[in-house]
Short mmCIF file of C-alpha atoms in Angstrom, two decimals:
data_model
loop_
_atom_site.label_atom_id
_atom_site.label_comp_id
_atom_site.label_asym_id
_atom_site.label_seq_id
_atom_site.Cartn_x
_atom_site.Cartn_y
_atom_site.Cartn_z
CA UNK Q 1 12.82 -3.84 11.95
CA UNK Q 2 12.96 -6.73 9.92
CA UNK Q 3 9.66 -9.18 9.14
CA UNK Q 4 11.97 -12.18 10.68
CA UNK Q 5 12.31 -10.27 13.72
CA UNK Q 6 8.47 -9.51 14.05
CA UNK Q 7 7.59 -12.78 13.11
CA UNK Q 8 9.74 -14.34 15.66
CA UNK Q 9 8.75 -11.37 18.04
CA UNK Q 10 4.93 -12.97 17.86
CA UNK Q 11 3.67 -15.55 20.39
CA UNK Q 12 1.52 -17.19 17.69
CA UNK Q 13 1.58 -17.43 13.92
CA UNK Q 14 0.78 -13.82 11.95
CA UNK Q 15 -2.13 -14.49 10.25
CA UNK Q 16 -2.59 -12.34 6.69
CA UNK Q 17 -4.85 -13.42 4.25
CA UNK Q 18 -4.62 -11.29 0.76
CA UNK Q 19 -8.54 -10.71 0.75
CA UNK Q 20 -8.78 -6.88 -0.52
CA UNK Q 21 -11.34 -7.35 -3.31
CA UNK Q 22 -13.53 -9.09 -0.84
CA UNK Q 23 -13.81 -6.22 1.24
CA UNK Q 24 -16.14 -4.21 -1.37
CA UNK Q 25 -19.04 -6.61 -0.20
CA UNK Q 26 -18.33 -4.95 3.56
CA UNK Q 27 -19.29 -1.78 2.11
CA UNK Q 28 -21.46 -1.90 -0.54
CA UNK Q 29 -19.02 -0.86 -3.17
CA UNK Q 30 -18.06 -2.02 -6.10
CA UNK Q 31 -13.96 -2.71 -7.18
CA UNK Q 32 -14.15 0.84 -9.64
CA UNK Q 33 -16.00 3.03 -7.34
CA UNK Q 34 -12.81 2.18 -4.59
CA UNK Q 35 -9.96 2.51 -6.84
CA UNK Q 36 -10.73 6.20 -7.98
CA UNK Q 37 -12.13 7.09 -4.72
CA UNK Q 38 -9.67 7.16 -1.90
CA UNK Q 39 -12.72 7.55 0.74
CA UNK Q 40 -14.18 4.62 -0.29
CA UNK Q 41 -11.37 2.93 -0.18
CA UNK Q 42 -10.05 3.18 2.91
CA UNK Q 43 -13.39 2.37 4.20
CA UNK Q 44 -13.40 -0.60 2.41
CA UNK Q 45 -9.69 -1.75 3.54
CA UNK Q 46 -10.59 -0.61 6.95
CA UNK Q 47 -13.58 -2.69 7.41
CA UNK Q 48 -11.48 -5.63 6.11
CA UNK Q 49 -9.29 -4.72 8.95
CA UNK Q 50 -12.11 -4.54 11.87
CA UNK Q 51 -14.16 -7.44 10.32
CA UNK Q 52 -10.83 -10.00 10.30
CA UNK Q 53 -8.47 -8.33 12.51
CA UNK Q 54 -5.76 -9.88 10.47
CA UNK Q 55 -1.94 -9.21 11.33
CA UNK Q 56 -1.18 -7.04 8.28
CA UNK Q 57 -3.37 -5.75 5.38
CA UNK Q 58 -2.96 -5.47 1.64
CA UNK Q 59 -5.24 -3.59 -0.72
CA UNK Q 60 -6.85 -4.89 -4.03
CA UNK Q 61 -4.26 -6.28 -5.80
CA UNK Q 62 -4.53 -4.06 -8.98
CA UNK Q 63 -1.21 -4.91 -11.30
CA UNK Q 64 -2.10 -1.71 -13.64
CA UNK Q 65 -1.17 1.54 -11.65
CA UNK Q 66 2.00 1.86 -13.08
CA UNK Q 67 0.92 1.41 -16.80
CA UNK Q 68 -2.06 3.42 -15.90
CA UNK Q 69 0.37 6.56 -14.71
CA UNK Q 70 2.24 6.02 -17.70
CA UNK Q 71 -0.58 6.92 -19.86
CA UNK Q 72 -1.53 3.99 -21.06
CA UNK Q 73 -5.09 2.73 -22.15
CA UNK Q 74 -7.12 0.97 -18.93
CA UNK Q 75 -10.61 -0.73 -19.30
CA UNK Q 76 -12.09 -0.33 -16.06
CA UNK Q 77 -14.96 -2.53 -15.59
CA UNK Q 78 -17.40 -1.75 -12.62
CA UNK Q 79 -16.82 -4.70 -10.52
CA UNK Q 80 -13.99 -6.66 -12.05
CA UNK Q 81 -10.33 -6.04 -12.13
CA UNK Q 82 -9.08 -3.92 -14.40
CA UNK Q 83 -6.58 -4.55 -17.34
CA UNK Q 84 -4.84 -2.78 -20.49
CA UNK Q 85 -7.07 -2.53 -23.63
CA UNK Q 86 -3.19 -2.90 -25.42
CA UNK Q 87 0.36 -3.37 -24.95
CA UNK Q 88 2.08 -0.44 -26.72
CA UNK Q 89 5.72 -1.29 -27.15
CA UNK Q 90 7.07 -2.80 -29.94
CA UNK Q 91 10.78 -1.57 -29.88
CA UNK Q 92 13.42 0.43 -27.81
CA UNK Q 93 12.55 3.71 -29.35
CA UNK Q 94 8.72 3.35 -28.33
CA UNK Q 95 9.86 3.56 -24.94
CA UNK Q 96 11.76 6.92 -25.71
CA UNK Q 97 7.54 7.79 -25.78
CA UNK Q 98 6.89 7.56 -22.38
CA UNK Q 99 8.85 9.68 -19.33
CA UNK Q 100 8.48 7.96 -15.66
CA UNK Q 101 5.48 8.74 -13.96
CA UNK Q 102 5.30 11.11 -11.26
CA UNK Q 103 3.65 9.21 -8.00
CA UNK Q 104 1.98 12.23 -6.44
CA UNK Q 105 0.14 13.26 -9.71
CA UNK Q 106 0.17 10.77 -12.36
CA UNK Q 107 -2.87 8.26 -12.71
CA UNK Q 108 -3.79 6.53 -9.30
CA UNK Q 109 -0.84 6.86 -8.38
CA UNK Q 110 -1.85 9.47 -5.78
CA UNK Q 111 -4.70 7.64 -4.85
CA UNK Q 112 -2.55 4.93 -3.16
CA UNK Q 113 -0.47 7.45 -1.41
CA UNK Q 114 -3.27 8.94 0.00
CA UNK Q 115 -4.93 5.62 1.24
CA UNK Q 116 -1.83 4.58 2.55
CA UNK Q 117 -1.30 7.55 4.43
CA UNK Q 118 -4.83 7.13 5.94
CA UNK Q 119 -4.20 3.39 6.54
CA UNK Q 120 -1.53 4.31 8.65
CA UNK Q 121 -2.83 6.94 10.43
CA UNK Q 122 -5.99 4.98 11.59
CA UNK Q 123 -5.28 1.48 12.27
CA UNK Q 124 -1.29 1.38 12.00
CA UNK Q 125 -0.65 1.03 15.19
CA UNK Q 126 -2.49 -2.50 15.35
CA UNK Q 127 -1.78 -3.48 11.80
CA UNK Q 128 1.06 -3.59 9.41
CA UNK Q 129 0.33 -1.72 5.98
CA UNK Q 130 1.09 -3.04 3.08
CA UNK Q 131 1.08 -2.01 -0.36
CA UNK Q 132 1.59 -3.93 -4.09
CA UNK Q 133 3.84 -2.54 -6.76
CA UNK Q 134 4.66 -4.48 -9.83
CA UNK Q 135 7.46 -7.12 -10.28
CA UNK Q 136 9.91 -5.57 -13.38
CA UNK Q 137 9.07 -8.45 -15.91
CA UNK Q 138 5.04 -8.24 -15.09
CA UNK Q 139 5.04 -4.69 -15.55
CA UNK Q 140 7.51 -4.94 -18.77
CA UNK Q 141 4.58 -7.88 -20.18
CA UNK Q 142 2.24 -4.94 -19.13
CA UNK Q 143 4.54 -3.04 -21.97
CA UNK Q 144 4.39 -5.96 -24.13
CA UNK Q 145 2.85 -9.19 -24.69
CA UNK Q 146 4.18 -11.69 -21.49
CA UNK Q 147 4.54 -14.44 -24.65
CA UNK Q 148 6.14 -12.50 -26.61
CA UNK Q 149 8.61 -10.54 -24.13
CA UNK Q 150 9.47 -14.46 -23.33
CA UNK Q 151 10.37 -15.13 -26.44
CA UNK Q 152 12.43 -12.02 -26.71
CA UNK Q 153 14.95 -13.13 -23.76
CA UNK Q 154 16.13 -15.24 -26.23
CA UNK Q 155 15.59 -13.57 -29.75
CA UNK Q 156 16.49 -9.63 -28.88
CA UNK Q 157 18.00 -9.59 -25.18
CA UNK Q 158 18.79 -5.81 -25.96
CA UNK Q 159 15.15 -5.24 -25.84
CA UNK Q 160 14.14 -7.18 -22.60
CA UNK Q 161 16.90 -5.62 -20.69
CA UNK Q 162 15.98 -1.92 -21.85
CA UNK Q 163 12.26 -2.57 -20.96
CA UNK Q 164 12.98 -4.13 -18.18
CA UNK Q 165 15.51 -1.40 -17.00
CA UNK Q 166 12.63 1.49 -17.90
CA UNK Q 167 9.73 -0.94 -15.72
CA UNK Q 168 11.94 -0.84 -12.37
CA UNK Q 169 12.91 2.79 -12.51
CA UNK Q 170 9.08 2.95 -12.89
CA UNK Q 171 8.33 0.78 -9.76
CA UNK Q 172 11.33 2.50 -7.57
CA UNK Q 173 9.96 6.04 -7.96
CA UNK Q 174 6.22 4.74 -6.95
CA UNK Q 175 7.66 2.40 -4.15
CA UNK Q 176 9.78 5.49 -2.90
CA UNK Q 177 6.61 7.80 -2.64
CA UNK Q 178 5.06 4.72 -0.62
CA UNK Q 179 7.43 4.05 1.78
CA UNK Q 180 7.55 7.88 2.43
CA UNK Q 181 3.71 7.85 2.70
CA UNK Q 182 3.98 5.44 5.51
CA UNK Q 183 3.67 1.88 4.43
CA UNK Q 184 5.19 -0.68 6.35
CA UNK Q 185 5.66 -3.38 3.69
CA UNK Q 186 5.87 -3.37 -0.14
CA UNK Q 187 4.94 -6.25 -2.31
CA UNK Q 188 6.48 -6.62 -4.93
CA UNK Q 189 4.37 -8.65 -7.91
CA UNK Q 190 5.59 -10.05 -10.56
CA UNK Q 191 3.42 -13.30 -11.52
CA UNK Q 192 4.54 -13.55 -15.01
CA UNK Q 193 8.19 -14.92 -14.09
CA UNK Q 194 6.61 -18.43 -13.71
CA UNK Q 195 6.65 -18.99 -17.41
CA UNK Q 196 10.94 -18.37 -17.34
CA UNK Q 197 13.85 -20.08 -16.63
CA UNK Q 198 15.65 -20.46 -13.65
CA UNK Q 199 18.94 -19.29 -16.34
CA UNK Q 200 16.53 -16.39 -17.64
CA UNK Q 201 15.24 -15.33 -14.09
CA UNK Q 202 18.55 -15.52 -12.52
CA UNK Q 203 20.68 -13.64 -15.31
CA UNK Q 204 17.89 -11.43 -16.77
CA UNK Q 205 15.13 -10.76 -13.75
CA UNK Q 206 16.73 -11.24 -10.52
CA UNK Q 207 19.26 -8.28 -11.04
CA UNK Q 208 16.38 -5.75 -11.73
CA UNK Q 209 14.11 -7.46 -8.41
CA UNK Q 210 17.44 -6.75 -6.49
CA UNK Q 211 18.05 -3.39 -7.40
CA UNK Q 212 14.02 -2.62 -6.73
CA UNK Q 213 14.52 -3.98 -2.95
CA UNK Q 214 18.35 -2.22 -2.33
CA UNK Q 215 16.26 1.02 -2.97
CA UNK Q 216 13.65 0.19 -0.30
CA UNK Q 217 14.05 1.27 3.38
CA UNK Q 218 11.17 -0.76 3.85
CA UNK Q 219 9.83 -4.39 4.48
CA UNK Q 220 9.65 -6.36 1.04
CA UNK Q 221 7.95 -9.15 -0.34
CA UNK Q 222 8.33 -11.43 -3.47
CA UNK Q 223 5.15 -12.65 -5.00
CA UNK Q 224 5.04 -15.13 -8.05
CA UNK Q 225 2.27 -17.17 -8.88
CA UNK Q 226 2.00 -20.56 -9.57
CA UNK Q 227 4.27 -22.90 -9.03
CA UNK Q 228 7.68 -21.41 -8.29
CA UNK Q 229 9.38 -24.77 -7.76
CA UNK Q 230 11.88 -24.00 -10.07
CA UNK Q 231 13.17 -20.73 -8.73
CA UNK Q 232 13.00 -20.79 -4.94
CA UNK Q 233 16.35 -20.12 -4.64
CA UNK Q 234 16.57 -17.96 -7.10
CA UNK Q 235 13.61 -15.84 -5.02
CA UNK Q 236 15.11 -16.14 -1.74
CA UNK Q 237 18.63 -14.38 -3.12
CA UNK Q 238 16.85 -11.57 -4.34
CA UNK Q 239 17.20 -9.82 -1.38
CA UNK Q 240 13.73 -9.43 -0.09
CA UNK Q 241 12.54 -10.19 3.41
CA UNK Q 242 10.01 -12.61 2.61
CA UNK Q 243 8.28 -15.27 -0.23
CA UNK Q 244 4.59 -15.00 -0.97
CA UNK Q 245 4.26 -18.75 -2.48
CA UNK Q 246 0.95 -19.98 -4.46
CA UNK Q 247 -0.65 -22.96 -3.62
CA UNK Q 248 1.18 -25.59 -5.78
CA UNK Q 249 4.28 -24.80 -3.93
CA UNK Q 250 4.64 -27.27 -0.84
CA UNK Q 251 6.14 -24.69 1.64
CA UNK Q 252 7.64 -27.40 4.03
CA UNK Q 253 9.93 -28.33 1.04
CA UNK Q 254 10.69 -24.68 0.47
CA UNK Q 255 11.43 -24.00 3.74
CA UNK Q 256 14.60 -26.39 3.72
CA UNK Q 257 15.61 -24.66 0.86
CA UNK Q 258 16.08 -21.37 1.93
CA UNK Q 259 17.75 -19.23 4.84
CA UNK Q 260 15.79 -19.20 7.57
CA UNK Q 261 15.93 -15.24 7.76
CA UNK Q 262 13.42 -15.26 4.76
CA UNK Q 263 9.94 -15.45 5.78
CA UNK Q 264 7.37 -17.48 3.94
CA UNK Q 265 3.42 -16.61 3.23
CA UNK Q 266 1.39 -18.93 2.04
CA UNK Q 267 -0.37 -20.75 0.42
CA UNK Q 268 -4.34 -21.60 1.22
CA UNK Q 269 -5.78 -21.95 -2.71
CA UNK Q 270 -7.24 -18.52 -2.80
CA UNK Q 271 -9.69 -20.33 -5.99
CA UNK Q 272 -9.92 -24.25 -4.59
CA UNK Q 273 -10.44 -23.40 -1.27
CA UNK Q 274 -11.14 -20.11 -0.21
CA UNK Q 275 -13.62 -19.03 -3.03
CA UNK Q 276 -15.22 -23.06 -4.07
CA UNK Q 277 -14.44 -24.70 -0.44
CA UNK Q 278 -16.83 -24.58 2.20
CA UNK Q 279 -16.15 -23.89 5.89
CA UNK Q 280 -15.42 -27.44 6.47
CA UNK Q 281 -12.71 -27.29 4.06
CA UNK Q 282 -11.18 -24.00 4.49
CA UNK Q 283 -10.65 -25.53 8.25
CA UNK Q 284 -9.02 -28.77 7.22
CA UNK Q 285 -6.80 -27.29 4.44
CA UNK Q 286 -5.76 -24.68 7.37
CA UNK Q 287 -5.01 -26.86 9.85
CA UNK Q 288 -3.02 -29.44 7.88
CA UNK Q 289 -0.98 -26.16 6.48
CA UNK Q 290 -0.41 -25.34 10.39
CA UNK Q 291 0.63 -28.50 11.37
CA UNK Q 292 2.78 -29.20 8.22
CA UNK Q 293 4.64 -26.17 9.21
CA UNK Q 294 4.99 -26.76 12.98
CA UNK Q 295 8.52 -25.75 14.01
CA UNK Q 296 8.97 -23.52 11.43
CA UNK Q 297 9.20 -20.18 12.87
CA UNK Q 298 10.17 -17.92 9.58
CA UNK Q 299 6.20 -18.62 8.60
CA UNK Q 300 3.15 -16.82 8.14
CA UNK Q 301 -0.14 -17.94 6.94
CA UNK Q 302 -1.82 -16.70 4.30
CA UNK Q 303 -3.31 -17.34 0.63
CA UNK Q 304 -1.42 -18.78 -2.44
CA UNK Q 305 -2.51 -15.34 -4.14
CA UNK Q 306 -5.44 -12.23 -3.77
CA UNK Q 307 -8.76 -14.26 -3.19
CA UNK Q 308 -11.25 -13.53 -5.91
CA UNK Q 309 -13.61 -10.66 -4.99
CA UNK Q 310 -16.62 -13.08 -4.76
CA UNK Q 311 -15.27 -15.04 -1.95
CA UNK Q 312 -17.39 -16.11 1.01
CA UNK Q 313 -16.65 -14.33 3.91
CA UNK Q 314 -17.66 -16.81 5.94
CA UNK Q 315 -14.53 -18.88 4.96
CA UNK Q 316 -12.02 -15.71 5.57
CA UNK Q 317 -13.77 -15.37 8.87
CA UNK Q 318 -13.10 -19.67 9.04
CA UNK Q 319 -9.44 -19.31 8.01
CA UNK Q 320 -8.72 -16.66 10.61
CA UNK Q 321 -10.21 -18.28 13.49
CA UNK Q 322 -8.06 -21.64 12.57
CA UNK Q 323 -5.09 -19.38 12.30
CA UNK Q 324 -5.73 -17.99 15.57
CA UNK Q 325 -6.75 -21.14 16.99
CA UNK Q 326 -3.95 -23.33 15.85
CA UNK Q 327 -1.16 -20.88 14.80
#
């Protein structure tokens, strides 16, 4: 089924907050101890689940498991997200180094089959799973410096495009395992795209997001951060089912922009709000969100982007109820 469908299946507003680092405080854990223990884990994710009870739930939104399965060096800090110590390629033949990971033994890879398979099994039937995979041009600026791949759309296209075609074979064979592990939804992130062009995302990026999502038999997602002004439309003819937008994008504006088959998420300030808001706030910034998007059915509410792991729980438990309330 398609998210448009569910969505419009729904008597009130889905309400799906992108919270997974905050769900380590639930359990006493910290962010390393979950992502190389799949029992912790899916505690943690689970008790996000009972505590919220939100429509749909995401895990920590961790853009190195691909470069990680690749081989490439990770720092891992005990309660921070983790990042690579280097970007290794320099040229085309560098990439001749590295073969495509294999999902069910390579890095963590496995690790996020297995908690997906678990997620699934224990509160799918209430919840739609979701999973993050990288966007081709944030995983190719995991490859290589974001500035410089930039500036390498224009100086050695060659180079961008072979990257860029190596990254998304990458992310197809991992999203492949996850859909057959169970997942409902895959989100696809690729953050880095809001330092391009509309010209460079549309000739250079688009055609790689596409072929991602035409090799999906699941539910997908676009995430950028930032503001994505610029390439809504661009976005929304990717092909995916729906638009995770960040919280300088005003959604009412995007939603005349783009078919109404293509949900939007969004866009609570996962940093202004959610972690240095109080209650109060976190209610009025949800309401006025609601009632900006009133009539708009292809529409979920969420957060511009993952909440810092250090937000209050008090205001997820605040932006829930308003959802429910007034969704």
């Amino acid at each position: 089924m398609r998210l448009i469908d569910i969505v419009k299946e729904r008597k009130s507003r889905m309400v799906v907050p992108l919270a997974g680092y905050t769900g380590r405080k639930l359990t006493g854990t910290t962010i390393k101890e979950n992502l190389f223990c799949v029992d912790a884990y899916s505690k943690t994710i689970e008790a996000l689940v009972r505590e919220y009870k939100s429509d749909a739930i995401f895990p920590f939104m961790d853009v190195v498991v691909e470069s990680d399965a690749l081989g490439m060096e990770t720092i891992y800090p005990d309660d921070d997200s983790p990042y690579l110590k280097e970007h290794p390629i320099k040229t085309l033949r560098d990439i001749q180094k590295y073969e495509i990971p294999d999902p069910d033994k390579d890095g963590r890879m496995p690790i996020y089959l297995e908690l997906s398979k678990r997620l699934k099994n224990d509160i799918g039937k209430d919840t739609l799973i979701g999973m993050y995979v990288d966007g081709p041009f944030t995983l190719a600026s995991q490859f290589m410096n974001a500035q410089e791949l930039a500036l390498k759309t224009i100086d050695d296209p060659n180079l961008v495009k072979g990257v860029l075609d190596f990254a998304t074979e990458v992310v197809i064979r991992y999203g492949k395992a996850l859909e057959r592990a169970g997942v409902d939804m895959i989100m696809i992130l690729d953050p880095f795209c809001n330092i391009v062009s509309p010209r460079t995302f549309s000739n250079l990026i688009q055609p790689f997001i596409q072929k991602i999502v035409k090799n999906m038999d699941v539910i997908t997602i676009l995430h950028i951060c930032g503001n994505t002004r610029h390439l809504i439309e661009h976005m929304a003819n990717s092909g995916v089912d729906a638009l995770s937008l960040d919280a300088p994008c005003d959604l009412k504006d995007v939603a005349s922009r783009v078919p109404d088959n293509v949900v939007l998420m969004g866009n609570i300030s996962p940093v202004n709000v959610m972690l240095r808001g109080d209650e109060k706030m976190v209610r009025k910034e949800v309401k006025a969100l609601l009632e900006s998007m009133k009539g708009i059915r292809n529409f979920i509410l969420s957060t511009g982007c993952e909440c810092p792991p250090e937000t209050p729980h008090s205001n997820i438990r605040t932006f829930m109820e308003v959802g429910r309330r007034y969704g």
